[in-house]
PDB file of C-alpha atoms in Angstrom:
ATOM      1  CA  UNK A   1       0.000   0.000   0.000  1.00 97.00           C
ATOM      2  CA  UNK A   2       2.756   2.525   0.868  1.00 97.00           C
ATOM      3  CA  UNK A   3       4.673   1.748  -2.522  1.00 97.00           C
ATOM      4  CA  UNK A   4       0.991   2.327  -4.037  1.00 97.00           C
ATOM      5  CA  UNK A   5       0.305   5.322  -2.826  1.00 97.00           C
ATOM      6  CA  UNK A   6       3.522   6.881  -3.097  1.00 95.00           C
ATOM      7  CA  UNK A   7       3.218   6.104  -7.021  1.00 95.00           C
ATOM      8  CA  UNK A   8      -0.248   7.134  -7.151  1.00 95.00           C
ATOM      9  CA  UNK A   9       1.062  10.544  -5.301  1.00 94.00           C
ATOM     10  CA  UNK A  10       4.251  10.559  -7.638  1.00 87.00           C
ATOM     11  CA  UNK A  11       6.654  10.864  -4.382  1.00 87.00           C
ATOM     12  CA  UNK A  12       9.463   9.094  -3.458  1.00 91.00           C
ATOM     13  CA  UNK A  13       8.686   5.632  -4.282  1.00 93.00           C
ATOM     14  CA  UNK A  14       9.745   4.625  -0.547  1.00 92.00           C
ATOM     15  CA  UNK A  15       8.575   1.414   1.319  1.00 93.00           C
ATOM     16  CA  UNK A  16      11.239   1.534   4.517  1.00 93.00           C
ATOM     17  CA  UNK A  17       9.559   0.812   7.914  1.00 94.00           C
ATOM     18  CA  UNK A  18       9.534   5.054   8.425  1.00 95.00           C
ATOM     19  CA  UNK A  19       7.274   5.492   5.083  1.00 94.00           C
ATOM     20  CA  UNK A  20       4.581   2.410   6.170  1.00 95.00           C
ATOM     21  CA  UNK A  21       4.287   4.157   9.527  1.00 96.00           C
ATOM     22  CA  UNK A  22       3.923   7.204   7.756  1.00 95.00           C
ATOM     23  CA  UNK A  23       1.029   6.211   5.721  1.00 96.00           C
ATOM     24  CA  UNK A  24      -1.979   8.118   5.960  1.00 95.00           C
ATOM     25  CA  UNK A  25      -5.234   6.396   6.738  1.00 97.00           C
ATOM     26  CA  UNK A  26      -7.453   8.217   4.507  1.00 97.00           C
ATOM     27  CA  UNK A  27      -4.593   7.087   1.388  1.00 97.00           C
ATOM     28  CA  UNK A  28      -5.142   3.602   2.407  1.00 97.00           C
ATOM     29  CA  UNK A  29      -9.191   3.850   2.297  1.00 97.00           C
ATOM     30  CA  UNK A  30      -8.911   5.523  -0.710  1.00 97.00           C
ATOM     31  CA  UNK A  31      -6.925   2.958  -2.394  1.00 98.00           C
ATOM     32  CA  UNK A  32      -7.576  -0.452  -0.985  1.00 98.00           C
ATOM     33  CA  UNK A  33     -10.725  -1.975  -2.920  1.00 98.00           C
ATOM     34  CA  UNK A  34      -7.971  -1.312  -5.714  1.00 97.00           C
ATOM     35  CA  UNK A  35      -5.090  -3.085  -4.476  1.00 98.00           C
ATOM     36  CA  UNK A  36      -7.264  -5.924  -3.219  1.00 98.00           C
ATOM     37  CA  UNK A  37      -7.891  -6.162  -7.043  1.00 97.00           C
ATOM     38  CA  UNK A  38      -4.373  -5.600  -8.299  1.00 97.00           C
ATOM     39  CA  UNK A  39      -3.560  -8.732  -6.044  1.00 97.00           C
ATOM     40  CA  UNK A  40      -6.716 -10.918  -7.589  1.00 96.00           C
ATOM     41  CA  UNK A  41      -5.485  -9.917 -10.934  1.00 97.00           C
ATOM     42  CA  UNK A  42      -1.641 -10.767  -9.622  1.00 97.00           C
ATOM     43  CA  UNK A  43      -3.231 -14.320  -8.658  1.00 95.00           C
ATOM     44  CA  UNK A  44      -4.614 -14.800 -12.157  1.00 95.00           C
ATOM     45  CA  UNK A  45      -1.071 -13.985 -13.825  1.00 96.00           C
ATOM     46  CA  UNK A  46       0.544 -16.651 -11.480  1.00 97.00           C
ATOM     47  CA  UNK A  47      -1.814 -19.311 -12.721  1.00 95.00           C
ATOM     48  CA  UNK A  48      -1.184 -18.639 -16.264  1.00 95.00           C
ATOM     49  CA  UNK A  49       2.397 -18.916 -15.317  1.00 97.00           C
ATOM     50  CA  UNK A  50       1.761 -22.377 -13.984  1.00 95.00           C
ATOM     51  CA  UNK A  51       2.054 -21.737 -10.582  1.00 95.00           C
ATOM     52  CA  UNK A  52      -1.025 -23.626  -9.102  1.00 92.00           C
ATOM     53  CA  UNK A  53      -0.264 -23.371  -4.882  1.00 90.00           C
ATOM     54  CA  UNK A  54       1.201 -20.968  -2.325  1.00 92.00           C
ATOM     55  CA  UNK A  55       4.049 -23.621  -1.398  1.00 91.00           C
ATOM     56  CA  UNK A  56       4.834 -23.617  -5.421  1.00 92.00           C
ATOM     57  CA  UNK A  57       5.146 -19.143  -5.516  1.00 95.00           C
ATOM     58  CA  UNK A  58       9.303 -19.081  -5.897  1.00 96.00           C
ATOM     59  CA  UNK A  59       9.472 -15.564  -3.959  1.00 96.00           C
ATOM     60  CA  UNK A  60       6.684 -14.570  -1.850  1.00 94.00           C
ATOM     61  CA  UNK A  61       8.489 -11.718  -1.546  1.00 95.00           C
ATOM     62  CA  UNK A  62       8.166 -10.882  -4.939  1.00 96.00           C
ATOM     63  CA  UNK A  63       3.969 -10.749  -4.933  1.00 96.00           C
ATOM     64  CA  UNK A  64       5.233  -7.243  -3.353  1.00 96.00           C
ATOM     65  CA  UNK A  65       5.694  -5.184  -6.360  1.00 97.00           C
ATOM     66  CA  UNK A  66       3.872  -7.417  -8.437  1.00 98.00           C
ATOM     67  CA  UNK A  67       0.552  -6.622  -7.030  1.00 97.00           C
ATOM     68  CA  UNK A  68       1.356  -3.142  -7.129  1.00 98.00           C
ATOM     69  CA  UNK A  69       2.733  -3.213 -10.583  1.00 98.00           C
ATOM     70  CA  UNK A  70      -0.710  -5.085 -11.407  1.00 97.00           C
ATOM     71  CA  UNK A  71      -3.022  -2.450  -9.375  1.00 98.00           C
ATOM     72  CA  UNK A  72      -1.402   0.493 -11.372  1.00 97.00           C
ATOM     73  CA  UNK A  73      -2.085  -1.447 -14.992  1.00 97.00           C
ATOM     74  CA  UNK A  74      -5.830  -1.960 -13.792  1.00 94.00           C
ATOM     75  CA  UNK A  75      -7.080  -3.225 -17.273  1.00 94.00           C
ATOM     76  CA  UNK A  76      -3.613  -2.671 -19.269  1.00 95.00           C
ATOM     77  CA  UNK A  77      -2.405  -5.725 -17.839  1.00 93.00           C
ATOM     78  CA  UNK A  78      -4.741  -7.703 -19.833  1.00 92.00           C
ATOM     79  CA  UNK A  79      -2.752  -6.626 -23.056  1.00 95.00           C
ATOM     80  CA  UNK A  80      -0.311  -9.401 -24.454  1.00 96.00           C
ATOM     81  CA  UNK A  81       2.909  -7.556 -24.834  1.00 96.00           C
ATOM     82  CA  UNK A  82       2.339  -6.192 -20.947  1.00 97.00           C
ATOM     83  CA  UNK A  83       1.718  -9.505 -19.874  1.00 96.00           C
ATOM     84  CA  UNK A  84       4.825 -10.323 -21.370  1.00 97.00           C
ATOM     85  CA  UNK A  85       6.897  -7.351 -20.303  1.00 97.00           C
ATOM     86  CA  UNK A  86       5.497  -8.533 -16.570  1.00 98.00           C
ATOM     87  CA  UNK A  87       6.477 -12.060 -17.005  1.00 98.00           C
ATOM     88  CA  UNK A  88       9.872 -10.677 -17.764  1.00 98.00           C
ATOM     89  CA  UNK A  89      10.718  -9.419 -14.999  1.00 98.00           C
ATOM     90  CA  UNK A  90       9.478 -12.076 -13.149  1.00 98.00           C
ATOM     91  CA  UNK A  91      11.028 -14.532 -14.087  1.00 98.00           C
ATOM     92  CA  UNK A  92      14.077 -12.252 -14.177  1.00 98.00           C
ATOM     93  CA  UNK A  93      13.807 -12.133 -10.071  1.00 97.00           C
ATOM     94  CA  UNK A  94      13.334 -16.025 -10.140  1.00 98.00           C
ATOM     95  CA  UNK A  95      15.982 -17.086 -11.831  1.00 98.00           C
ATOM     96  CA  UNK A  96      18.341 -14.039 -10.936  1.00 96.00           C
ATOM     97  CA  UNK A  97      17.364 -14.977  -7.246  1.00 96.00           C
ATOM     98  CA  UNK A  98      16.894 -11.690  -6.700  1.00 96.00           C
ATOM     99  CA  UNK A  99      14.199 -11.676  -3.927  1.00 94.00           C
ATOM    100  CA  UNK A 100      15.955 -13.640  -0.887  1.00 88.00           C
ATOM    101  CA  UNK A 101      17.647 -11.020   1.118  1.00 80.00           C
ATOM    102  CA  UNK A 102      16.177  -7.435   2.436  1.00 78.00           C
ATOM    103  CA  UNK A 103      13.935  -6.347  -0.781  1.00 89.00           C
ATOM    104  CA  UNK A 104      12.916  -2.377   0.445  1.00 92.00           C
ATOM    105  CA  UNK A 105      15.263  -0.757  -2.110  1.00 93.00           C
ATOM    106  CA  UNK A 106      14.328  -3.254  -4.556  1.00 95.00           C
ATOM    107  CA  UNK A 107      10.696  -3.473  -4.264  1.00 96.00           C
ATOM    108  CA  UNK A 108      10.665   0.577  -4.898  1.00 96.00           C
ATOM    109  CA  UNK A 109      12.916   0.304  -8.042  1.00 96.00           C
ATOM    110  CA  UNK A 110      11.092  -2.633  -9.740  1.00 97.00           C
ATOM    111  CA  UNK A 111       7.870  -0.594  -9.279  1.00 97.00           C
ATOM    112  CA  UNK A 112       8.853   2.496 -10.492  1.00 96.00           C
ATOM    113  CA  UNK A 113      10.947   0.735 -13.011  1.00 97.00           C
ATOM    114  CA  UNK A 114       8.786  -1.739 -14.626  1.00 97.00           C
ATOM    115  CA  UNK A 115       5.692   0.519 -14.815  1.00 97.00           C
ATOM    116  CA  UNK A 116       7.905   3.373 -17.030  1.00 96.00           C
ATOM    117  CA  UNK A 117       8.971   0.171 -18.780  1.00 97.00           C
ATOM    118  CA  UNK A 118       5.832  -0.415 -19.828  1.00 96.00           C
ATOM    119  CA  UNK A 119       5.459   2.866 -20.478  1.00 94.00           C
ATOM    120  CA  UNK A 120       7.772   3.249 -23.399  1.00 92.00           C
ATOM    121  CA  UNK A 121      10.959   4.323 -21.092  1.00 92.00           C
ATOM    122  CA  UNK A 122      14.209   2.248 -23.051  1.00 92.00           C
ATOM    123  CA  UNK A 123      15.809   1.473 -19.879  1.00 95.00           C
ATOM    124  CA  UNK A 124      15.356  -2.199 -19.009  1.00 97.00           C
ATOM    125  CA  UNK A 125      14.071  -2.924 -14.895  1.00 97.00           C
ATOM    126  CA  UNK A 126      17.937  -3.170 -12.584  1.00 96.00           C
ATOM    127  CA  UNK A 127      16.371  -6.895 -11.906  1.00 97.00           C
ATOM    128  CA  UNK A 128      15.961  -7.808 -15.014  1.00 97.00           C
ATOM    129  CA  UNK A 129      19.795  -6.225 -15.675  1.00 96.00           C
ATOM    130  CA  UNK A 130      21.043  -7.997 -12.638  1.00 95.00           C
ATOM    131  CA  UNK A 131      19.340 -11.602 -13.885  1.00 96.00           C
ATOM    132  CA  UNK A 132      22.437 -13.865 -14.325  1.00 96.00           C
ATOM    133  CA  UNK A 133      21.835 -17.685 -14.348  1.00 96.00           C
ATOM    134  CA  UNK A 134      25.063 -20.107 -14.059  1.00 95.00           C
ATOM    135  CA  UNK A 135      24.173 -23.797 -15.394  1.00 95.00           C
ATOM    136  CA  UNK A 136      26.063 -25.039 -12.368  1.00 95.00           C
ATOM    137  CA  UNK A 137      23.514 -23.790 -10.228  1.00 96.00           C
ATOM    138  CA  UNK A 138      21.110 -26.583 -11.739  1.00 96.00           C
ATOM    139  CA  UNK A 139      23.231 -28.835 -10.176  1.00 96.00           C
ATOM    140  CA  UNK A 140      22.865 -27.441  -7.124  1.00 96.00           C
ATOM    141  CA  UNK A 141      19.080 -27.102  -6.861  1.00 96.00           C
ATOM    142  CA  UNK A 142      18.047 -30.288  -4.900  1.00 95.00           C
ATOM    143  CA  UNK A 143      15.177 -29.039  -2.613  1.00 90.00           C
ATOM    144  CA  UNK A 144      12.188 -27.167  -3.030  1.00 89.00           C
ATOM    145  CA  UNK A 145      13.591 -24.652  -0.706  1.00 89.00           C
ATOM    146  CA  UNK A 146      15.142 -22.707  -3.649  1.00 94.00           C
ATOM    147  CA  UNK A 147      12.908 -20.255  -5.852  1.00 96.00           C
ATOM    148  CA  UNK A 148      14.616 -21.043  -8.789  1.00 97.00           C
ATOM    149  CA  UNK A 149      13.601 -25.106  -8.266  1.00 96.00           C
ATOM    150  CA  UNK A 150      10.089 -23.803  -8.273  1.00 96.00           C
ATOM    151  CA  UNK A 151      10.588 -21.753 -10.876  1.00 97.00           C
ATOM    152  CA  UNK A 152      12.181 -24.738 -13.401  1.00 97.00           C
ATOM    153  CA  UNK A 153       8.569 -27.177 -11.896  1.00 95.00           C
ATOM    154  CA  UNK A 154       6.450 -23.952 -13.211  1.00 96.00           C
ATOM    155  CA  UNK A 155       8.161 -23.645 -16.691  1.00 97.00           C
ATOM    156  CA  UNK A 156       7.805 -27.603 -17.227  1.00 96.00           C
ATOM    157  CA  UNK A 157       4.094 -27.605 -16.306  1.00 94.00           C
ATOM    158  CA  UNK A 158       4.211 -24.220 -19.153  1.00 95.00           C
ATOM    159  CA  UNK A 159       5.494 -27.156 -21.150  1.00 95.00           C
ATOM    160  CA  UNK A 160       1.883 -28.473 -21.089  1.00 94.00           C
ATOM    161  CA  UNK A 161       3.135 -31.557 -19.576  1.00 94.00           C
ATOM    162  CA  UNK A 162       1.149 -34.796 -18.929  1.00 94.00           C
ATOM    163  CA  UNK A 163       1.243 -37.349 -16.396  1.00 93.00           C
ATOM    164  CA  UNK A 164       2.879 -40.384 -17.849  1.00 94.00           C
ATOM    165  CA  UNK A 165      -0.678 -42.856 -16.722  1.00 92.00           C
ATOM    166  CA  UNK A 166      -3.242 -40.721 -17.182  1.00 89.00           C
ATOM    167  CA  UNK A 167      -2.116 -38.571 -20.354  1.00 92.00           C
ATOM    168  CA  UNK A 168      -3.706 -35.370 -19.233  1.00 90.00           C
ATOM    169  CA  UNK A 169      -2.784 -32.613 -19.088  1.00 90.00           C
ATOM    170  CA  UNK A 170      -1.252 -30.614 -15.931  1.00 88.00           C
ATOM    171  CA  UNK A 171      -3.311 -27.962 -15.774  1.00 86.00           C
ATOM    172  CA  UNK A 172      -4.277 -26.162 -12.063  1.00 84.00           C
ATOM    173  CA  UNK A 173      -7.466 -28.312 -11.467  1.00 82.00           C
ATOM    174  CA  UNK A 174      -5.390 -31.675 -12.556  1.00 81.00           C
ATOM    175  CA  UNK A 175      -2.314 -30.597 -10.742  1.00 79.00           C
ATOM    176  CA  UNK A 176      -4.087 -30.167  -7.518  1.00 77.00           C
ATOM    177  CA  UNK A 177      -6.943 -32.835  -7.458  1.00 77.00           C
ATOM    178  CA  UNK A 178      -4.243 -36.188  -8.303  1.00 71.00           C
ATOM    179  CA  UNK A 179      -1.943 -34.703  -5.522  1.00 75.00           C
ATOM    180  CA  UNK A 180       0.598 -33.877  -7.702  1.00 78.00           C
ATOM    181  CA  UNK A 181       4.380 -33.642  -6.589  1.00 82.00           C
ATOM    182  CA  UNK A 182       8.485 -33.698  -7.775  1.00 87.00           C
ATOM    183  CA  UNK A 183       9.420 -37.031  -8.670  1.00 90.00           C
ATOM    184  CA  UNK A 184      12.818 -38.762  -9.615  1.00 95.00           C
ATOM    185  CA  UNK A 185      12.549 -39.751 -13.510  1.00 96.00           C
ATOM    186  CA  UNK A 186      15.792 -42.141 -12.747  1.00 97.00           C
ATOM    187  CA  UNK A 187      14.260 -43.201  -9.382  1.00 95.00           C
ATOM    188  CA  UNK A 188      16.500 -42.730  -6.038  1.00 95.00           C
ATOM    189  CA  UNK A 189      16.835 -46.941  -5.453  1.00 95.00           C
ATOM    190  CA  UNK A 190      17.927 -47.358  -8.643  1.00 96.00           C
ATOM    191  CA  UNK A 191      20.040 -44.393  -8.821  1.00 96.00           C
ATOM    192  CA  UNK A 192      21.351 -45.595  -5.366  1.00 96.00           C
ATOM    193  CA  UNK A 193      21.959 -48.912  -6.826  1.00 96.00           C
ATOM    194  CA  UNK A 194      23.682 -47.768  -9.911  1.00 96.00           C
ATOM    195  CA  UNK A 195      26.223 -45.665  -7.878  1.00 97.00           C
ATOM    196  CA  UNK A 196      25.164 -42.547  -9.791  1.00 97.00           C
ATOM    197  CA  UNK A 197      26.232 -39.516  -8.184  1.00 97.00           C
ATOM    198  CA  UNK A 198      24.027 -38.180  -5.607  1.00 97.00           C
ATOM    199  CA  UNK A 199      24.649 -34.393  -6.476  1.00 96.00           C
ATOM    200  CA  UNK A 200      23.367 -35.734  -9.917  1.00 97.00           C
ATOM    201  CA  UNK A 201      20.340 -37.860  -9.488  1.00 97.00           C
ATOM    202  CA  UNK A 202      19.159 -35.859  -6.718  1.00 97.00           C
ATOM    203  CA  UNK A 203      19.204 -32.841  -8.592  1.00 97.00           C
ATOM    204  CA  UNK A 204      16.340 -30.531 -10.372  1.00 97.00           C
ATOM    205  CA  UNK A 205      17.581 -32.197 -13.693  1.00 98.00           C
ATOM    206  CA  UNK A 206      16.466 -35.602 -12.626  1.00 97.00           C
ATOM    207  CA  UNK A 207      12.806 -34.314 -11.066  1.00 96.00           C
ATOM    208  CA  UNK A 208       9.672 -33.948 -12.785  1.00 95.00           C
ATOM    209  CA  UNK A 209       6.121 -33.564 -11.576  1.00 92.00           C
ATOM    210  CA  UNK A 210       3.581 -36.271 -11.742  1.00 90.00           C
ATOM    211  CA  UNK A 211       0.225 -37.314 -10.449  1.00 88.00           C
ATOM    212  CA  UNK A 212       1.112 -39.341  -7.102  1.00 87.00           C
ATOM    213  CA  UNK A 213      -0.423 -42.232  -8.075  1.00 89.00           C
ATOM    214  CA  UNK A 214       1.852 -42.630 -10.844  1.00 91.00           C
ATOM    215  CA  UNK A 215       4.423 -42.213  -8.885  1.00 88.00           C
ATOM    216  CA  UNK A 216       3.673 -45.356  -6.384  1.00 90.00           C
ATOM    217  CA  UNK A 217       3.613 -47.539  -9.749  1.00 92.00           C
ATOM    218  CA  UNK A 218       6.606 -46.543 -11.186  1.00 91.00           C
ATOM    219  CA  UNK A 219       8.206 -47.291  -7.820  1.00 90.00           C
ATOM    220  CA  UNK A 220      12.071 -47.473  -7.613  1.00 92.00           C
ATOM    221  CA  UNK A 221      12.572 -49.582 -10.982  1.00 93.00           C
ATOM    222  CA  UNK A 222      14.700 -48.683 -13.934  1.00 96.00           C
ATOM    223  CA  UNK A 223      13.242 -46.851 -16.842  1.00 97.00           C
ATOM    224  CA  UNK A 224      13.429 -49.091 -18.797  1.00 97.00           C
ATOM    225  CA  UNK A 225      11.768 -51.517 -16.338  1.00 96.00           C
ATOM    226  CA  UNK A 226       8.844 -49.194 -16.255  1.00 96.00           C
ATOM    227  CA  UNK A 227       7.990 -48.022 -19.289  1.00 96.00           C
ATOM    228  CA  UNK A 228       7.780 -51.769 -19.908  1.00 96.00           C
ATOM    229  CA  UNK A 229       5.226 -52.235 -16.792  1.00 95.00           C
ATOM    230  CA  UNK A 230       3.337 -49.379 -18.042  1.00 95.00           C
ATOM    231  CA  UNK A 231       2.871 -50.340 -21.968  1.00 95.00           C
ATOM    232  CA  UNK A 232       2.211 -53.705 -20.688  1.00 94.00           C
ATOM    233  CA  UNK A 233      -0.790 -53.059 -18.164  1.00 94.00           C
ATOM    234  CA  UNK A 234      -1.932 -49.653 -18.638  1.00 94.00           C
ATOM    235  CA  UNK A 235      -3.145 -50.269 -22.133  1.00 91.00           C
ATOM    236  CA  UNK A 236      -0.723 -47.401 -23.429  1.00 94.00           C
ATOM    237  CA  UNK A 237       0.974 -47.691 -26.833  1.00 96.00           C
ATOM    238  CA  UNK A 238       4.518 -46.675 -26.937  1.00 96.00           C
ATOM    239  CA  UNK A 239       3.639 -43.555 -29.368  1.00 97.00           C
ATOM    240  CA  UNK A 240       1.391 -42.149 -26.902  1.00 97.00           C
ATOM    241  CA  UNK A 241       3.682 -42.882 -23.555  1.00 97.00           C
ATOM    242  CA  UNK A 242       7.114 -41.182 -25.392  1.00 97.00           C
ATOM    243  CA  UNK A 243       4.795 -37.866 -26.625  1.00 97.00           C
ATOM    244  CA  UNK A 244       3.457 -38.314 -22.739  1.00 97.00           C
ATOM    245  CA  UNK A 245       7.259 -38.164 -21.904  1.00 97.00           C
ATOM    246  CA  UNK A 246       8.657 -35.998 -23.727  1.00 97.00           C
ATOM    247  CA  UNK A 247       6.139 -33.326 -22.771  1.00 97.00           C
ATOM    248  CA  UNK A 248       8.430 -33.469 -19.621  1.00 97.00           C
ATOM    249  CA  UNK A 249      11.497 -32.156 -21.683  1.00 97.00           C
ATOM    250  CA  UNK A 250      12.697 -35.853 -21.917  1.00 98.00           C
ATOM    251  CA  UNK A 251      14.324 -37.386 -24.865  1.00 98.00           C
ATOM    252  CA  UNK A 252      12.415 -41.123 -24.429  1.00 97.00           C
ATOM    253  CA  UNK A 253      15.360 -43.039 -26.456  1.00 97.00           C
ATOM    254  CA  UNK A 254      17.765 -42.376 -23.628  1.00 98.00           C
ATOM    255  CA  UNK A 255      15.449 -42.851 -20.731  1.00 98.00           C
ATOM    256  CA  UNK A 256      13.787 -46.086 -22.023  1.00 97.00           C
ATOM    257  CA  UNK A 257      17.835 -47.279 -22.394  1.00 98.00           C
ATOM    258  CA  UNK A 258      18.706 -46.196 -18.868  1.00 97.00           C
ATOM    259  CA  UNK A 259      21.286 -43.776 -20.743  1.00 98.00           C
ATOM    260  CA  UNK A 260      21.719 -41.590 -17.429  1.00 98.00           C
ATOM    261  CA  UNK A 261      24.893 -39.381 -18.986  1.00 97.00           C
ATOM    262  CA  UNK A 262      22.882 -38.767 -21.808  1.00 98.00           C
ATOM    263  CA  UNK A 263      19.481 -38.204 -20.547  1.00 98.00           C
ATOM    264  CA  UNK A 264      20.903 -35.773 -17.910  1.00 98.00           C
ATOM    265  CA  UNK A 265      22.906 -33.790 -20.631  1.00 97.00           C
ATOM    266  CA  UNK A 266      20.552 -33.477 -22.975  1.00 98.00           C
ATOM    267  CA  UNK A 267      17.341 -32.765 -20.360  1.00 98.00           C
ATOM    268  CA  UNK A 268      20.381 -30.244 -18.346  1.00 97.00           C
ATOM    269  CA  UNK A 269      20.210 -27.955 -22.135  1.00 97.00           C
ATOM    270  CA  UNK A 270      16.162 -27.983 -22.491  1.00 97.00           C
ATOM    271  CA  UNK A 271      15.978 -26.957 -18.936  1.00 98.00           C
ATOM    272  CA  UNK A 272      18.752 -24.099 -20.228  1.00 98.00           C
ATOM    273  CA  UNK A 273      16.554 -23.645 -23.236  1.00 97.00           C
ATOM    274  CA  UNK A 274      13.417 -22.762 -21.281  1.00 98.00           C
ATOM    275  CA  UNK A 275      15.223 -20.469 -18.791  1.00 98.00           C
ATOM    276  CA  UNK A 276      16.815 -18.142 -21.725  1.00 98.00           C
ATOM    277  CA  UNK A 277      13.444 -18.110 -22.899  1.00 98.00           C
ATOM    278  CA  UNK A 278      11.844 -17.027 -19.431  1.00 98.00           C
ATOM    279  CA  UNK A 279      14.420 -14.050 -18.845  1.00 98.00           C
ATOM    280  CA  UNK A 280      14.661 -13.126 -22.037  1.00 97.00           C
ATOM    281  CA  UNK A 281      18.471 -13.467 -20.998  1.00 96.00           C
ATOM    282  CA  UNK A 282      20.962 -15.273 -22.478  1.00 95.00           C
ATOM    283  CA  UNK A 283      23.257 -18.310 -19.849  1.00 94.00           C
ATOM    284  CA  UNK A 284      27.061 -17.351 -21.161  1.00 89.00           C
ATOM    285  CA  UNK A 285      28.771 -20.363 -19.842  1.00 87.00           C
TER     286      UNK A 285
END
């Protein structure tokens, strides 16, 4: 609200503990049947961004500016190229991780910042200047603590994904009714068994979501182990299982040959792929 109506008041856009005290009641009457708007319409761009669940938002942090950002747009932020302007920069914080420290300064630049963006100012948003992601850090991503982890799960459900059983879609209602979760495709027992490195099977390039029940029957097998389970008593023909797959950013030759080096190479660059796409920024190394 105080980052609201100081860009409503064109003042200092200021959001320090001294400028929320300072906040004048009749400014937040004024202006909060709008903000509680601006954060329904900020809810609405999450979904479309495949983020279906509070535990699943990468930065809560973030919502900050973004529902003010959406509360100034009112209607403009139904227009395509705005939408995409927004997504940006959010995916800019994301993957930059950008958003995990104090965020005062930063919440007031991004607001002032991406709104003159949108604007027509030239001058791209300091986050989405300061986004810089190293492909060692996928490595590195092996909880769901990180926001860039939940960031990579949102941009493979964007991949219109399907569970591997059931061949629909992942779409919100889907993702939350079968209990959907992150799953090892090379699953941890056999992984274990195979002596494959921990920091590498355990990683976000060897996790996908699917429905939990497909989970429990793929169980700890090899890949090739179930994919043959599957075809064999799920009534699934191997045509429609790899497009199923592959939906996952998963090249179905190597996983249904337990090619691990391969399959984590190859699915290491689409992840890559997606990210460059996200940011609109390109990975140098």
């Amino acid at each position: 609200m105080t980052l609201l109506v100081s860009m409503r008041k064109n003042k200092t856009v200021s959001c320090k503990r001294k400028d929320v005290l300072n906040l004048n009641y009749k400014d937040y009457e004024e202006n909060e049947e709008d903000l509680i708007n601006g954060f329904i319409k900020t809810y609405k761009l999450l979904v479309e961004m495949n983020i279906f669940s509070a535990n699943d938002i990468p930065y809560t942090t973030q919502l900050i500016p973004l529902s003010v950002i959406c509360t100034l747009l009112g209607k403009e932020i139904e227009n395509v190229t705005i939408k995409e302007k927004i997504k940006q920069w959010f995916w800019c914080g994301v993957f930059g991780e950008l958003y995990g420290g104090a965020n005062e300064t930063r919440y007031a630049n991004d607001v002032k910042q991406v709104y003159e963006w949108i604007n027509g100012k030239d001058e791209l948003p300091k986050t989405i200047n300061d986004c810089n992601f190293s492909t060692m850090r996928l490595i590195s991503l092996q909880t769901k603590n990180s926001a860039a982890y939940k960031g990579i799960m949102a941009l493979i459900l964007g991949n219109k994904c399907k569970d591997w059983i059931n061949g629909s879609e992942m779409g919100l209602q889907t993702y939350l009714d079968e209990r959907s979760d992150i799953h090892h495709i090379f699953p941890q027992n056999y992984s274990i068994n195979m002596n494959i490195d921990k920091n590498r099977w355990n990683s976000i390039i060897n996790k996908t979501p699917l429905y939990f029940s497909t989970n429990r029957y793929i169980g700890g097998n090899a890949p090739s182990e179930y994919i043959s389970k599957i075809l064999k008593n799920k009534n699934i023909s191997e045509e429609d299982l790899k497009s199923f797959i592959e939906t996952h950013m998963i090249n179905y030759e190597l996983l249904k040959n337990n090619n691990f080096e391969a399959f984590f190479n190859n699915r290491a660059k689409s992840i890559l792929d997606k990210i460059e796409k996200a940011t609109g920024k390109e990975i140098t190394d």
